[in-house]
XYZ file of C-alpha atoms in Angstrom:
345
model
C 45.439 4.306 -12.458
C 46.443 0.835 -13.488
C 44.068 -0.439 -10.047
C 41.632 1.698 -11.627
C 41.033 1.319 -14.920
C 40.761 -2.252 -14.392
C 38.024 -1.932 -12.585
C 36.113 0.246 -15.222
C 37.282 -2.457 -17.572
C 35.007 -5.114 -15.678
C 32.270 -2.664 -15.337
C 31.724 -1.855 -18.759
C 31.710 -5.514 -19.896
C 28.289 -5.968 -18.174
C 25.101 -5.431 -20.065
C 22.851 -6.642 -16.848
C 22.012 -4.349 -14.185
C 22.635 -6.485 -11.560
C 25.786 -7.036 -12.500
C 26.811 -2.857 -13.576
C 25.529 -2.329 -10.294
C 27.882 -4.484 -7.846
C 30.766 -3.900 -10.291
C 30.268 -0.138 -9.232
C 30.165 -0.941 -5.677
C 32.871 -3.081 -5.546
C 35.523 -0.560 -6.935
C 34.324 2.374 -4.729
C 34.530 -0.108 -1.872
C 38.407 -0.945 -2.227
C 39.263 2.243 -4.009
C 38.118 4.701 -1.100
C 38.711 1.619 1.562
C 35.080 1.777 2.569
C 33.573 0.062 5.209
C 30.340 -0.706 3.261
C 29.181 -0.080 -0.097
C 25.301 0.538 -0.805
C 23.431 1.053 -4.020
C 19.405 1.883 -3.472
C 16.759 1.902 -5.660
C 14.250 5.129 -5.007
C 10.303 3.104 -4.877
C 7.377 5.142 -5.553
C 4.532 3.504 -3.704
C 0.975 4.969 -2.550
C 1.994 5.106 0.745
C 4.842 7.431 -0.116
C 8.860 6.995 -2.065
C 11.051 4.029 -0.510
C 14.312 2.826 -0.726
C 15.282 -0.319 -1.796
C 18.658 -1.344 -1.110
C 19.631 -3.615 -4.260
C 23.407 -3.917 -3.765
C 26.091 -4.484 -0.576
C 29.340 -4.742 -0.481
C 30.961 -4.914 2.815
C 33.707 -6.027 5.598
C 30.654 -9.366 5.989
C 30.583 -9.907 1.657
C 28.692 -9.016 -0.638
C 24.751 -9.176 -1.480
C 22.535 -8.542 -4.448
C 19.146 -8.998 -5.762
C 17.812 -9.305 -9.208
C 15.654 -6.537 -10.770
C 12.959 -8.921 -10.240
C 13.628 -9.782 -6.932
C 13.528 -6.644 -4.721
C 15.454 -7.306 -1.445
C 13.469 -7.045 1.810
C 15.389 -3.443 2.573
C 12.539 -1.198 1.754
C 13.090 1.744 3.536
C 10.444 4.465 4.008
C 12.625 8.185 2.896
C 11.734 9.735 5.569
C 13.047 7.664 7.860
C 16.475 9.107 6.487
C 16.807 12.648 6.264
C 20.054 12.417 4.270
C 18.765 10.033 1.722
C 15.702 12.246 1.236
C 17.632 15.199 0.799
C 20.122 13.702 -1.674
C 16.848 12.327 -3.669
C 14.455 15.299 -3.020
C 17.404 17.576 -4.115
C 19.795 15.500 -6.164
C 22.821 16.761 -3.975
C 25.844 14.560 -2.165
C 24.897 14.634 1.629
C 26.890 13.664 4.121
C 26.295 12.877 7.716
C 28.709 11.724 10.779
C 27.051 9.207 13.127
C 29.075 9.268 16.189
C 27.192 6.725 17.664
C 28.070 4.531 15.573
C 31.555 6.537 14.665
C 31.021 6.326 10.962
C 30.623 8.444 7.968
C 27.902 7.777 6.003
C 27.924 9.756 2.015
C 24.650 9.678 -0.268
C 25.524 10.488 -4.216
C 22.454 10.572 -5.638
C 22.091 8.114 -9.065
C 20.480 10.304 -11.818
C 20.157 9.860 -14.859
C 17.586 12.002 -17.566
C 14.068 10.229 -16.103
C 15.290 11.556 -12.856
C 16.446 10.769 -9.288
C 16.347 6.763 -9.935
C 18.497 5.198 -6.481
C 21.319 6.715 -3.665
C 24.870 5.208 -3.375
C 25.422 5.199 0.090
C 29.254 4.499 0.891
C 29.708 4.525 5.150
C 33.936 5.194 6.265
C 35.403 5.507 9.187
C 36.802 8.970 7.909
C 35.167 11.503 5.767
C 36.801 11.068 1.863
C 39.223 13.188 0.965
C 38.288 15.627 -2.178
C 40.733 12.783 -4.035
C 38.181 9.864 -3.022
C 35.201 12.201 -3.783
C 36.580 12.488 -6.667
C 36.742 8.908 -7.417
C 33.214 7.807 -6.022
C 31.526 11.359 -8.403
C 33.676 9.557 -10.915
C 32.022 6.165 -10.567
C 29.124 7.302 -10.366
C 28.996 9.209 -13.263
C 30.538 6.405 -15.457
C 27.235 4.559 -14.278
C 24.839 6.827 -14.594
C 25.888 6.951 -18.536
C 25.892 3.163 -18.916
C 22.591 2.717 -17.556
C 21.293 5.886 -20.590
C 23.692 3.794 -22.953
C 21.178 0.602 -21.332
C 18.176 2.820 -21.739
C 18.791 3.974 -25.119
C 19.214 0.477 -26.702
C 16.716 -0.961 -24.320
C 13.378 1.271 -24.842
C 11.685 2.224 -27.647
C 12.003 5.288 -29.530
C 8.423 7.155 -30.014
C 7.941 6.645 -25.581
C 10.922 5.590 -24.053
C 9.559 1.870 -23.099
C 10.612 -0.981 -22.446
C 10.579 -2.256 -25.756
C 9.944 -4.760 -27.239
C 13.433 -6.904 -28.342
C 13.931 -7.028 -24.244
C 10.722 -8.494 -22.906
C 11.726 -12.077 -23.361
C 14.910 -11.427 -21.483
C 12.859 -9.431 -18.623
C 9.913 -12.138 -18.575
C 12.724 -15.149 -18.803
C 13.884 -13.827 -15.831
C 10.586 -13.843 -14.025
C 10.762 -17.619 -14.522
C 14.396 -18.806 -13.715
C 13.438 -16.859 -10.279
C 10.039 -18.070 -9.745
C 11.100 -21.707 -11.023
C 13.132 -21.574 -8.273
C 10.840 -21.967 -4.841
C 14.153 -23.320 -3.085
C 17.172 -22.827 -4.780
C 20.834 -23.731 -3.394
C 22.655 -22.093 -1.065
C 24.731 -19.898 -3.292
C 21.280 -18.476 -4.453
C 19.788 -17.803 -1.465
C 22.770 -15.167 0.758
C 20.305 -13.098 -2.452
C 16.634 -13.808 -2.267
C 14.777 -12.729 0.357
C 11.695 -14.401 2.378
C 8.762 -15.546 0.448
C 6.541 -12.302 0.687
C 3.487 -13.880 -1.376
C 3.371 -11.477 -4.235
C 3.117 -13.086 -7.806
C 4.037 -12.125 -11.010
C 0.747 -10.701 -13.344
C 1.379 -10.451 -17.135
C -1.213 -7.060 -18.726
C -2.154 -6.767 -22.081
C -2.907 -2.957 -23.367
C -4.330 -2.159 -27.243
C -5.403 0.480 -27.597
C -8.895 0.623 -29.057
C -10.090 1.801 -32.196
C -6.262 2.781 -33.100
C -6.761 2.556 -36.732
C -9.776 4.742 -36.663
C -7.440 7.536 -35.319
C -4.671 6.985 -37.835
C -7.323 6.992 -40.864
C -8.962 10.065 -40.048
C -5.929 12.104 -37.673
C -3.241 11.288 -39.193
C 0.093 9.103 -38.053
C 1.123 12.026 -36.516
C -1.276 12.766 -33.718
C -1.679 8.052 -33.677
C 2.045 9.106 -32.567
C 1.059 11.471 -30.401
C -1.960 9.352 -28.815
C 0.653 6.948 -27.940
C 3.571 8.744 -26.491
C 0.765 10.188 -24.340
C -0.496 7.210 -23.510
C 2.876 5.994 -21.956
C 3.021 9.001 -20.262
C -0.080 7.549 -18.156
C 1.240 4.635 -18.157
C 4.591 6.057 -15.390
C 1.760 7.998 -13.899
C -0.878 5.098 -13.120
C 1.921 2.416 -12.862
C 4.701 1.579 -9.449
C 8.148 2.212 -10.457
C 9.014 -1.256 -9.946
C 5.995 -2.167 -12.603
C 7.689 -2.975 -15.847
C 6.252 -1.678 -18.876
C 6.882 -2.175 -22.508
C 5.959 -1.210 -25.922
C 5.239 -4.413 -27.685
C 4.714 -3.189 -30.741
C 2.186 -0.616 -32.628
C -0.539 0.337 -30.229
C -0.037 -2.831 -27.915
C 1.525 -2.562 -24.528
C 2.161 -4.650 -21.653
C 2.857 -4.029 -18.046
C 4.569 -7.122 -16.092
C 3.041 -6.386 -11.668
C 4.275 -8.050 -8.418
C 0.798 -8.034 -6.481
C -0.067 -10.365 -3.606
C -3.955 -11.028 -5.185
C -5.759 -10.745 -8.683
C -8.171 -7.917 -6.431
C -4.869 -5.924 -6.641
C -3.667 -6.092 -10.043
C -7.391 -5.754 -10.771
C -6.852 -2.291 -9.097
C -4.318 -0.761 -10.728
C -5.388 -1.910 -14.272
C -8.430 -0.225 -14.005
C -7.071 2.585 -12.165
C -5.081 2.849 -15.361
C -7.980 2.672 -17.036
C -9.933 5.149 -15.792
C -6.894 7.888 -16.141
C -6.878 6.699 -20.165
C -10.761 7.073 -20.437
C -10.708 10.433 -18.801
C -7.909 12.318 -20.545
C -8.709 14.390 -23.088
C -6.554 13.812 -25.975
C -5.512 17.113 -28.177
C -7.562 17.303 -31.607
C -8.988 13.337 -30.785
C -11.012 13.728 -27.290
C -11.479 10.555 -26.046
C -9.425 7.340 -26.816
C -10.398 4.195 -24.449
C -7.803 0.878 -23.812
C -8.949 -2.782 -23.814
C -6.866 -5.068 -21.408
C -6.237 -8.317 -21.036
C -4.439 -9.946 -17.987
C -3.159 -13.102 -16.146
C -1.194 -15.030 -14.334
C 2.542 -16.328 -14.466
C 3.937 -19.020 -13.519
C 6.589 -21.414 -12.144
C 5.755 -23.758 -15.283
C 4.931 -21.309 -17.899
C 6.588 -20.473 -21.069
C 6.468 -16.912 -22.692
C 3.888 -18.045 -25.292
C 1.967 -18.858 -22.645
C 1.668 -16.453 -20.726
C 1.297 -13.746 -23.844
C -1.083 -16.076 -25.063
C -3.556 -16.511 -22.070
C -3.043 -12.648 -22.116
C -4.640 -11.799 -25.356
C -6.935 -14.260 -24.748
C -8.979 -12.315 -22.111
C -7.751 -9.706 -24.009
C -9.774 -10.709 -26.982
C -13.452 -11.577 -24.964
C -12.392 -7.574 -23.446
C -12.775 -6.745 -27.206
C -15.904 -8.381 -28.606
C -17.432 -7.519 -25.007
C -17.624 -3.812 -25.769
C -13.907 -2.685 -25.303
C -12.742 -0.314 -23.500
C -12.587 -2.989 -20.111
C -10.405 -5.547 -18.447
C -10.848 -9.195 -18.961
C -8.545 -11.740 -16.552
C -7.889 -15.475 -17.824
C -8.581 -17.339 -14.849
C -11.568 -15.558 -14.167
C -12.758 -15.988 -17.826
C -11.972 -19.995 -16.946
C -13.294 -19.868 -13.940
C -16.458 -18.637 -15.855
C -16.344 -20.899 -18.261
C -16.694 -17.487 -20.621
C -13.339 -19.486 -22.130
C -11.085 -22.513 -23.062
C -8.077 -24.251 -22.098
C -5.258 -22.984 -24.631
C -4.278 -25.685 -26.183
C -0.276 -27.422 -25.602
C 1.274 -27.768 -29.016
C 1.699 -31.426 -29.404
C 5.173 -33.007 -27.473
C 5.243 -35.816 -30.624
C 7.465 -35.240 -33.548
C 8.301 -36.327 -36.789
C 10.940 -37.140 -38.467
C 11.143 -36.435 -42.671
């Protein structure tokens, strides 16, 4: 019992999701004497749902990926029937792999927002009732802790990530992309360069003050709530969505090209334009976006996206504007960097 409590203590001291996941996997690997424990997250793509392994603990050691460094084990859910049943029906599933001589146990990771992933426990024998109870108990602890993190990190109105988590998330991205090589200790949890880059978009509701003045703040809040819902439907699960403040939102995407980012943002813009908001009717949004570079600071990134957003607003609203394209066309000037000279008084 003391041994279990030590694992619980170790797990609950983390606010970092990757370390939390690693703690849960490590505890189960030891307590149920598993051969291997893996944690998969469900990723929604245009072509279907995929499983991405983000944590591995086994006899060969451990590996994990931070929230902004997806693993390279991307598997169509349909390729793993036991995983598919686990995700779609939210049930615990066990499969006997006679060829490998192992038993694969799949536990759904279900929170208020649905099934986010699967915890896979691989053993030489089926888990007995006591071990199943242990696995379910730690999974319940993990789910509850995720809900607590969500509560502290999410905007109370829209459910999107809130402003205070933005800097932390962007800092992680900048830390990852500024280390293209990394040392040997870091390499075991980094995937090879997949050609993807990070992009940041600022979304602003057009004429939002007019909505509040004409219909009242209650309807204004409903617009923000429905806009957040459209964002979730328009972007992938791995894209990061923030309510930045007031009627302003931020989207962080990973994509290979600017054209891919443009298509995703345009799809969202059209979805907002085509939605019939109750009582109000049509609402539109303007969007400015930019590429995140290794030597950037957070003010650099947000400033460039804001500059592009300003052009979108001045050009008639309800449209996209990319900072790099505007710069190449001479429609915008390079943002001045603050002077490095320091005056002492």
